[in-house]
Amino acid sequence: LSDWSSDVCSSDLKPSQAASEIARRVMAKAYDNTPAVQRLTTAWPEVNRAMFGGYAPGLHIVASRPGGGKSVVAAQTAPIWAMNGPVLFYSMEMPEDDIMQRMACQRSGVAYSAVLEGRLTADDREAYIDALAAIGDLPLRIVHSGSITPQRIAAEARIAAKTKGLAGVIVDYVQLLRWADQTHRFES
């Protein structure tokens, strides 16, 4: 593989790399039989299969009508991603306690209605508390704010990525984000 000068191309966003450097890196992964793309899974095996093993790094938007389960997808995906590294979870509507309850119910198999109605059996309570403890040990940060801005999310994500790494950022839901000057709002 030929190598040409790194000053042929430049970018303010990311240093340029010669094709030979990229090829060597990709070849090393092939020799080690390392997956080409690290995938993050969901709580649903059928979704993971349809997406060739899960989410590839990038921007993913889950869209549906109101009541279609977007918040459920977010709450069930965040702890799974957090097993691969830090996750930032921003909720525009649902308080942190509600999010944590949903996460723990999914992990423990305890019915959410049993938690809401205060009718946990002794076995359910033990499984639910164990799930809460396990989720509490994950590198997961939950922020509930109706006034969060895309600028703040981007800044916090950049800081987290540089200091601790970042497995993902979840925003529930994008339509309610506000711009820093508070005059813009995402509308459908």
mmCIF file with all atom_site columns, C-alpha atoms in Angstrom, residues 17-178:
data_model
loop_
_atom_site.group_PDB
_atom_site.id
_atom_site.type_symbol
_atom_site.label_atom_id
_atom_site.label_alt_id
_atom_site.label_comp_id
_atom_site.label_asym_id
_atom_site.label_entity_id
_atom_site.label_seq_id
_atom_site.pdbx_PDB_ins_code
_atom_site.Cartn_x
_atom_site.Cartn_y
_atom_site.Cartn_z
_atom_site.occupancy
_atom_site.B_iso_or_equiv
_atom_site.pdbx_formal_charge
_atom_site.auth_seq_id
_atom_site.auth_comp_id
_atom_site.auth_asym_id
_atom_site.auth_atom_id
_atom_site.pdbx_PDB_model_num
ATOM 1   C CA . GLN A 1 17  ? -5.696  9.973   7.394  1.00 0.00 ? 17  GLN A CA 1
ATOM 2   C CA . ALA A 1 18  ? -3.974  8.379   4.452  1.00 0.00 ? 18  ALA A CA 1
ATOM 3   C CA . ALA A 1 19  ? -5.798  5.448   2.895  1.00 0.00 ? 19  ALA A CA 1
ATOM 4   C CA . SER A 1 20  ? -2.866  3.224   3.864  1.00 0.00 ? 20  SER A CA 1
ATOM 5   C CA . GLU A 1 21  ? -3.398  4.007   7.575  1.00 0.00 ? 21  GLU A CA 1
ATOM 6   C CA . ILE A 1 22  ? -7.106  3.254   7.318  1.00 0.00 ? 22  ILE A CA 1
ATOM 7   C CA . ALA A 1 23  ? -6.461  0.053   5.340  1.00 0.00 ? 23  ALA A CA 1
ATOM 8   C CA . ARG A 1 24  ? -3.940  -1.200  7.930  1.00 0.00 ? 24  ARG A CA 1
ATOM 9   C CA . ARG A 1 25  ? -6.410  -0.560  10.761 1.00 0.00 ? 25  ARG A CA 1
ATOM 10  C CA . VAL A 1 26  ? -9.213  -2.363  8.923  1.00 0.00 ? 26  VAL A CA 1
ATOM 11  C CA . MET A 1 27  ? -6.899  -5.262  7.986  1.00 0.00 ? 27  MET A CA 1
ATOM 12  C CA . ALA A 1 28  ? -5.890  -5.681  11.644 1.00 0.00 ? 28  ALA A CA 1
ATOM 13  C CA . LYS A 1 29  ? -9.565  -6.066  12.560 1.00 0.00 ? 29  LYS A CA 1
ATOM 14  C CA . ALA A 1 30  ? -9.996  -8.636  9.783  1.00 0.00 ? 30  ALA A CA 1
ATOM 15  C CA . TYR A 1 31  ? -6.985  -10.673 10.987 1.00 0.00 ? 31  TYR A CA 1
ATOM 16  C CA . ASP A 1 32  ? -8.286  -10.575 14.570 1.00 0.00 ? 32  ASP A CA 1
ATOM 17  C CA . ASN A 1 33  ? -11.791 -11.437 13.323 1.00 0.00 ? 33  ASN A CA 1
ATOM 18  C CA . THR A 1 34  ? -13.055 -8.308  15.100 1.00 0.00 ? 34  THR A CA 1
ATOM 19  C CA . PRO A 1 35  ? -16.510 -7.125  14.008 1.00 0.00 ? 35  PRO A CA 1
ATOM 20  C CA . ALA A 1 36  ? -16.244 -4.242  11.547 1.00 0.00 ? 36  ALA A CA 1
ATOM 21  C CA . VAL A 1 37  ? -18.794 -2.247  13.543 1.00 0.00 ? 37  VAL A CA 1
ATOM 22  C CA . GLN A 1 38  ? -19.508 -2.478  17.263 1.00 0.00 ? 38  GLN A CA 1
ATOM 23  C CA . ARG A 1 39  ? -23.264 -2.877  17.586 1.00 0.00 ? 39  ARG A CA 1
ATOM 24  C CA . LEU A 1 40  ? -25.482 -1.927  20.515 1.00 0.00 ? 40  LEU A CA 1
ATOM 25  C CA . THR A 1 41  ? -28.390 -4.271  21.073 1.00 0.00 ? 41  THR A CA 1
ATOM 26  C CA . THR A 1 42  ? -31.963 -3.625  22.164 1.00 0.00 ? 42  THR A CA 1
ATOM 27  C CA . ALA A 1 43  ? -34.217 -5.565  24.528 1.00 0.00 ? 43  ALA A CA 1
ATOM 28  C CA . TRP A 1 44  ? -35.886 -7.212  21.523 1.00 0.00 ? 44  TRP A CA 1
ATOM 29  C CA . PRO A 1 45  ? -34.090 -10.081 19.723 1.00 0.00 ? 45  PRO A CA 1
ATOM 30  C CA . GLU A 1 46  ? -36.285 -9.631  16.618 1.00 0.00 ? 46  GLU A CA 1
ATOM 31  C CA . VAL A 1 47  ? -35.227 -5.991  16.289 1.00 0.00 ? 47  VAL A CA 1
ATOM 32  C CA . ASN A 1 48  ? -31.568 -6.930  16.740 1.00 0.00 ? 48  ASN A CA 1
ATOM 33  C CA . ARG A 1 49  ? -31.842 -9.573  13.990 1.00 0.00 ? 49  ARG A CA 1
ATOM 34  C CA . ALA A 1 50  ? -33.556 -7.115  11.635 1.00 0.00 ? 50  ALA A CA 1
ATOM 35  C CA . MET A 1 51  ? -30.747 -4.619  12.273 1.00 0.00 ? 51  MET A CA 1
ATOM 36  C CA . PHE A 1 52  ? -27.966 -7.191  11.658 1.00 0.00 ? 52  PHE A CA 1
ATOM 37  C CA . GLY A 1 53  ? -27.148 -7.513  15.356 1.00 0.00 ? 53  GLY A CA 1
ATOM 38  C CA . GLY A 1 54  ? -28.273 -4.156  16.735 1.00 0.00 ? 54  GLY A CA 1
ATOM 39  C CA . TYR A 1 55  ? -27.699 -0.460  16.317 1.00 0.00 ? 55  TYR A CA 1
ATOM 40  C CA . ALA A 1 56  ? -24.519 0.567   14.539 1.00 0.00 ? 56  ALA A CA 1
ATOM 41  C CA . PRO A 1 57  ? -22.873 3.773   15.791 1.00 0.00 ? 57  PRO A CA 1
ATOM 42  C CA . GLY A 1 58  ? -24.698 6.809   14.458 1.00 0.00 ? 58  GLY A CA 1
ATOM 43  C CA . LEU A 1 59  ? -27.918 8.748   14.770 1.00 0.00 ? 59  LEU A CA 1
ATOM 44  C CA . HIS A 1 60  ? -31.086 6.706   15.226 1.00 0.00 ? 60  HIS A CA 1
ATOM 45  C CA . ILE A 1 61  ? -34.549 8.193   15.562 1.00 0.00 ? 61  ILE A CA 1
ATOM 46  C CA . VAL A 1 62  ? -37.452 6.139   16.864 1.00 0.00 ? 62  VAL A CA 1
ATOM 47  C CA . ALA A 1 63  ? -40.671 7.668   15.599 1.00 0.00 ? 63  ALA A CA 1
ATOM 48  C CA . SER A 1 64  ? -44.311 6.766   16.126 1.00 0.00 ? 64  SER A CA 1
ATOM 49  C CA . ARG A 1 65  ? -47.650 8.291   16.958 1.00 0.00 ? 65  ARG A CA 1
ATOM 50  C CA . PRO A 1 66  ? -48.316 9.422   20.550 1.00 0.00 ? 66  PRO A CA 1
ATOM 51  C CA . GLY A 1 67  ? -48.593 6.393   22.807 1.00 0.00 ? 67  GLY A CA 1
ATOM 52  C CA . GLY A 1 68  ? -46.682 4.240   20.316 1.00 0.00 ? 68  GLY A CA 1
ATOM 53  C CA . GLY A 1 69  ? -43.979 3.189   22.775 1.00 0.00 ? 69  GLY A CA 1
ATOM 54  C CA . LYS A 1 70  ? -41.075 5.558   22.068 1.00 0.00 ? 70  LYS A CA 1
ATOM 55  C CA . SER A 1 71  ? -40.427 6.152   25.763 1.00 0.00 ? 71  SER A CA 1
ATOM 56  C CA . VAL A 1 72  ? -40.593 2.413   26.431 1.00 0.00 ? 72  VAL A CA 1
ATOM 57  C CA . VAL A 1 73  ? -37.981 1.792   23.732 1.00 0.00 ? 73  VAL A CA 1
ATOM 58  C CA . ALA A 1 74  ? -35.756 4.507   25.232 1.00 0.00 ? 74  ALA A CA 1
ATOM 59  C CA . ALA A 1 75  ? -36.096 3.258   28.818 1.00 0.00 ? 75  ALA A CA 1
ATOM 60  C CA . GLN A 1 76  ? -35.472 -0.360  27.867 1.00 0.00 ? 76  GLN A CA 1
ATOM 61  C CA . THR A 1 77  ? -32.543 0.389   25.569 1.00 0.00 ? 77  THR A CA 1
ATOM 62  C CA . ALA A 1 78  ? -30.549 2.709   27.874 1.00 0.00 ? 78  ALA A CA 1
ATOM 63  C CA . PRO A 1 79  ? -29.474 0.093   30.480 1.00 0.00 ? 79  PRO A CA 1
ATOM 64  C CA . ILE A 1 80  ? -28.490 -2.375  27.763 1.00 0.00 ? 80  ILE A CA 1
ATOM 65  C CA . TRP A 1 81  ? -26.296 0.233   26.071 1.00 0.00 ? 81  TRP A CA 1
ATOM 66  C CA . ALA A 1 82  ? -24.871 1.241   29.477 1.00 0.00 ? 82  ALA A CA 1
ATOM 67  C CA . MET A 1 83  ? -23.436 -2.276  29.806 1.00 0.00 ? 83  MET A CA 1
ATOM 68  C CA . ASN A 1 84  ? -21.108 -1.218  26.940 1.00 0.00 ? 84  ASN A CA 1
ATOM 69  C CA . GLY A 1 85  ? -20.172 2.184   28.383 1.00 0.00 ? 85  GLY A CA 1
ATOM 70  C CA . PRO A 1 86  ? -21.585 5.473   29.656 1.00 0.00 ? 86  PRO A CA 1
ATOM 71  C CA . VAL A 1 87  ? -25.039 6.540   28.456 1.00 0.00 ? 87  VAL A CA 1
ATOM 72  C CA . LEU A 1 88  ? -26.689 9.947   28.789 1.00 0.00 ? 88  LEU A CA 1
ATOM 73  C CA . PHE A 1 89  ? -30.505 9.781   28.918 1.00 0.00 ? 89  PHE A CA 1
ATOM 74  C CA . TYR A 1 90  ? -32.446 13.034  28.540 1.00 0.00 ? 90  TYR A CA 1
ATOM 75  C CA . SER A 1 91  ? -36.179 13.020  29.223 1.00 0.00 ? 91  SER A CA 1
ATOM 76  C CA . MET A 1 92  ? -38.302 16.015  28.358 1.00 0.00 ? 92  MET A CA 1
ATOM 77  C CA . GLU A 1 93  ? -41.453 14.675  30.007 1.00 0.00 ? 93  GLU A CA 1
ATOM 78  C CA . MET A 1 94  ? -40.989 11.625  32.215 1.00 0.00 ? 94  MET A CA 1
ATOM 79  C CA . PRO A 1 95  ? -39.423 12.147  35.671 1.00 0.00 ? 95  PRO A CA 1
ATOM 80  C CA . GLU A 1 96  ? -36.296 10.189  36.608 1.00 0.00 ? 96  GLU A CA 1
ATOM 81  C CA . ASP A 1 97  ? -38.133 7.960   39.110 1.00 0.00 ? 97  ASP A CA 1
ATOM 82  C CA . ASP A 1 98  ? -40.652 6.858   36.467 1.00 0.00 ? 98  ASP A CA 1
ATOM 83  C CA . ILE A 1 99  ? -37.854 6.062   34.022 1.00 0.00 ? 99  ILE A CA 1
ATOM 84  C CA . MET A 1 100 ? -35.992 4.047   36.659 1.00 0.00 ? 100 MET A CA 1
ATOM 85  C CA . GLN A 1 101 ? -39.158 2.155   37.607 1.00 0.00 ? 101 GLN A CA 1
ATOM 86  C CA . ARG A 1 102 ? -39.745 1.185   33.960 1.00 0.00 ? 102 ARG A CA 1
ATOM 87  C CA . MET A 1 103 ? -36.128 0.103   33.547 1.00 0.00 ? 103 MET A CA 1
ATOM 88  C CA . ALA A 1 104 ? -36.247 -2.031  36.686 1.00 0.00 ? 104 ALA A CA 1
ATOM 89  C CA . CYS A 1 105 ? -39.544 -3.636  35.692 1.00 0.00 ? 105 CYS A CA 1
ATOM 90  C CA . GLN A 1 106 ? -38.165 -4.592  32.290 1.00 0.00 ? 106 GLN A CA 1
ATOM 91  C CA . ARG A 1 107 ? -35.006 -6.033  33.841 1.00 0.00 ? 107 ARG A CA 1
ATOM 92  C CA . SER A 1 108 ? -36.773 -7.895  36.670 1.00 0.00 ? 108 SER A CA 1
ATOM 93  C CA . GLY A 1 109 ? -39.878 -9.050  34.812 1.00 0.00 ? 109 GLY A CA 1
ATOM 94  C CA . VAL A 1 110 ? -42.096 -7.410  37.454 1.00 0.00 ? 110 VAL A CA 1
ATOM 95  C CA . ALA A 1 111 ? -45.296 -5.854  36.083 1.00 0.00 ? 111 ALA A CA 1
ATOM 96  C CA . TYR A 1 112 ? -45.140 -2.069  35.986 1.00 0.00 ? 112 TYR A CA 1
ATOM 97  C CA . SER A 1 113 ? -48.756 -1.942  37.179 1.00 0.00 ? 113 SER A CA 1
ATOM 98  C CA . ALA A 1 114 ? -47.753 -3.864  40.335 1.00 0.00 ? 114 ALA A CA 1
ATOM 99  C CA . VAL A 1 115 ? -45.155 -1.195  41.128 1.00 0.00 ? 115 VAL A CA 1
ATOM 100 C CA . LEU A 1 116 ? -47.578 1.662   40.420 1.00 0.00 ? 116 LEU A CA 1
ATOM 101 C CA . GLU A 1 117 ? -50.333 0.093   42.532 1.00 0.00 ? 117 GLU A CA 1
ATOM 102 C CA . GLY A 1 118 ? -48.013 -0.976  45.378 1.00 0.00 ? 118 GLY A CA 1
ATOM 103 C CA . ARG A 1 119 ? -48.937 -4.654  45.129 1.00 0.00 ? 119 ARG A CA 1
ATOM 104 C CA . LEU A 1 120 ? -45.553 -6.370  44.893 1.00 0.00 ? 120 LEU A CA 1
ATOM 105 C CA . THR A 1 121 ? -45.230 -9.904  46.219 1.00 0.00 ? 121 THR A CA 1
ATOM 106 C CA . ALA A 1 122 ? -42.161 -10.667 48.328 1.00 0.00 ? 122 ALA A CA 1
ATOM 107 C CA . ASP A 1 123 ? -40.491 -12.344 45.317 1.00 0.00 ? 123 ASP A CA 1
ATOM 108 C CA . ASP A 1 124 ? -41.411 -9.428  43.036 1.00 0.00 ? 124 ASP A CA 1
ATOM 109 C CA . ARG A 1 125 ? -40.054 -6.919  45.548 1.00 0.00 ? 125 ARG A CA 1
ATOM 110 C CA . GLU A 1 126 ? -36.737 -8.774  45.815 1.00 0.00 ? 126 GLU A CA 1
ATOM 111 C CA . ALA A 1 127 ? -36.361 -9.045  42.018 1.00 0.00 ? 127 ALA A CA 1
ATOM 112 C CA . TYR A 1 128 ? -37.358 -5.396  41.565 1.00 0.00 ? 128 TYR A CA 1
ATOM 113 C CA . ILE A 1 129 ? -34.898 -4.133  44.209 1.00 0.00 ? 129 ILE A CA 1
ATOM 114 C CA . ASP A 1 130 ? -32.110 -6.294  42.736 1.00 0.00 ? 130 ASP A CA 1
ATOM 115 C CA . ALA A 1 131 ? -32.836 -4.789  39.310 1.00 0.00 ? 131 ALA A CA 1
ATOM 116 C CA . LEU A 1 132 ? -32.772 -1.257  40.745 1.00 0.00 ? 132 LEU A CA 1
ATOM 117 C CA . ALA A 1 133 ? -29.391 -1.957  42.358 1.00 0.00 ? 133 ALA A CA 1
ATOM 118 C CA . ALA A 1 134 ? -27.968 -3.411  39.134 1.00 0.00 ? 134 ALA A CA 1
ATOM 119 C CA . ILE A 1 135 ? -29.155 -0.454  37.056 1.00 0.00 ? 135 ILE A CA 1
ATOM 120 C CA . GLY A 1 136 ? -27.842 1.933   39.706 1.00 0.00 ? 136 GLY A CA 1
ATOM 121 C CA . ASP A 1 137 ? -24.363 0.445   39.206 1.00 0.00 ? 137 ASP A CA 1
ATOM 122 C CA . LEU A 1 138 ? -24.394 1.148   35.449 1.00 0.00 ? 138 LEU A CA 1
ATOM 123 C CA . PRO A 1 139 ? -22.693 4.226   33.946 1.00 0.00 ? 139 PRO A CA 1
ATOM 124 C CA . LEU A 1 140 ? -26.070 5.794   33.185 1.00 0.00 ? 140 LEU A CA 1
ATOM 125 C CA . ARG A 1 141 ? -26.998 9.425   33.769 1.00 0.00 ? 141 ARG A CA 1
ATOM 126 C CA . ILE A 1 142 ? -30.680 10.386  33.619 1.00 0.00 ? 142 ILE A CA 1
ATOM 127 C CA . VAL A 1 143 ? -31.642 14.043  33.198 1.00 0.00 ? 143 VAL A CA 1
ATOM 128 C CA . HIS A 1 144 ? -35.266 15.171  33.398 1.00 0.00 ? 144 HIS A CA 1
ATOM 129 C CA . SER A 1 145 ? -35.813 18.687  32.116 1.00 0.00 ? 145 SER A CA 1
ATOM 130 C CA . GLY A 1 146 ? -38.481 20.294  30.017 1.00 0.00 ? 146 GLY A CA 1
ATOM 131 C CA . SER A 1 147 ? -36.102 23.067  29.010 1.00 0.00 ? 147 SER A CA 1
ATOM 132 C CA . ILE A 1 148 ? -32.977 21.227  27.887 1.00 0.00 ? 148 ILE A CA 1
ATOM 133 C CA . THR A 1 149 ? -31.369 22.506  24.707 1.00 0.00 ? 149 THR A CA 1
ATOM 134 C CA . PRO A 1 150 ? -29.667 20.618  21.883 1.00 0.00 ? 150 PRO A CA 1
ATOM 135 C CA . GLN A 1 151 ? -26.610 22.765  22.593 1.00 0.00 ? 151 GLN A CA 1
ATOM 136 C CA . ARG A 1 152 ? -26.414 21.522  26.195 1.00 0.00 ? 152 ARG A CA 1
ATOM 137 C CA . ILE A 1 153 ? -26.903 17.899  25.151 1.00 0.00 ? 153 ILE A CA 1
ATOM 138 C CA . ALA A 1 154 ? -24.150 18.235  22.538 1.00 0.00 ? 154 ALA A CA 1
ATOM 139 C CA . ALA A 1 155 ? -21.780 19.891  25.023 1.00 0.00 ? 155 ALA A CA 1
ATOM 140 C CA . GLU A 1 156 ? -22.377 17.262  27.712 1.00 0.00 ? 156 GLU A CA 1
ATOM 141 C CA . ALA A 1 157 ? -21.992 14.454  25.167 1.00 0.00 ? 157 ALA A CA 1
ATOM 142 C CA . ARG A 1 158 ? -18.673 15.894  23.940 1.00 0.00 ? 158 ARG A CA 1
ATOM 143 C CA . ILE A 1 159 ? -17.366 16.155  27.505 1.00 0.00 ? 159 ILE A CA 1
ATOM 144 C CA . ALA A 1 160 ? -18.505 12.630  28.383 1.00 0.00 ? 160 ALA A CA 1
ATOM 145 C CA . ALA A 1 161 ? -17.018 11.186  25.193 1.00 0.00 ? 161 ALA A CA 1
ATOM 146 C CA . LYS A 1 162 ? -13.638 12.821  25.889 1.00 0.00 ? 162 LYS A CA 1
ATOM 147 C CA . THR A 1 163 ? -13.470 11.970  29.589 1.00 0.00 ? 163 THR A CA 1
ATOM 148 C CA . LYS A 1 164 ? -15.214 8.606   29.996 1.00 0.00 ? 164 LYS A CA 1
ATOM 149 C CA . GLY A 1 165 ? -16.196 7.420   26.559 1.00 0.00 ? 165 GLY A CA 1
ATOM 150 C CA . LEU A 1 166 ? -19.800 7.256   25.475 1.00 0.00 ? 166 LEU A CA 1
ATOM 151 C CA . ALA A 1 167 ? -21.925 4.287   24.411 1.00 0.00 ? 167 ALA A CA 1
ATOM 152 C CA . GLY A 1 168 ? -24.937 6.431   23.566 1.00 0.00 ? 168 GLY A CA 1
ATOM 153 C CA . VAL A 1 169 ? -27.145 9.450   24.057 1.00 0.00 ? 169 VAL A CA 1
ATOM 154 C CA . ILE A 1 170 ? -30.911 9.020   24.287 1.00 0.00 ? 170 ILE A CA 1
ATOM 155 C CA . VAL A 1 171 ? -33.310 11.945  23.990 1.00 0.00 ? 171 VAL A CA 1
ATOM 156 C CA . ASP A 1 172 ? -36.967 11.344  24.831 1.00 0.00 ? 172 ASP A CA 1
ATOM 157 C CA . TYR A 1 173 ? -38.284 13.193  22.995 1.00 0.00 ? 173 TYR A CA 1
ATOM 158 C CA . VAL A 1 174 ? -36.668 15.403  20.357 1.00 0.00 ? 174 VAL A CA 1
ATOM 159 C CA . GLN A 1 175 ? -39.800 17.374  19.480 1.00 0.00 ? 175 GLN A CA 1
ATOM 160 C CA . LEU A 1 176 ? -39.756 19.086  22.894 1.00 0.00 ? 176 LEU A CA 1
ATOM 161 C CA . LEU A 1 177 ? -36.160 20.322  22.698 1.00 0.00 ? 177 LEU A CA 1
ATOM 162 C CA . ARG A 1 178 ? -35.705 24.073  22.875 1.00 0.00 ? 178 ARG A CA 1
#
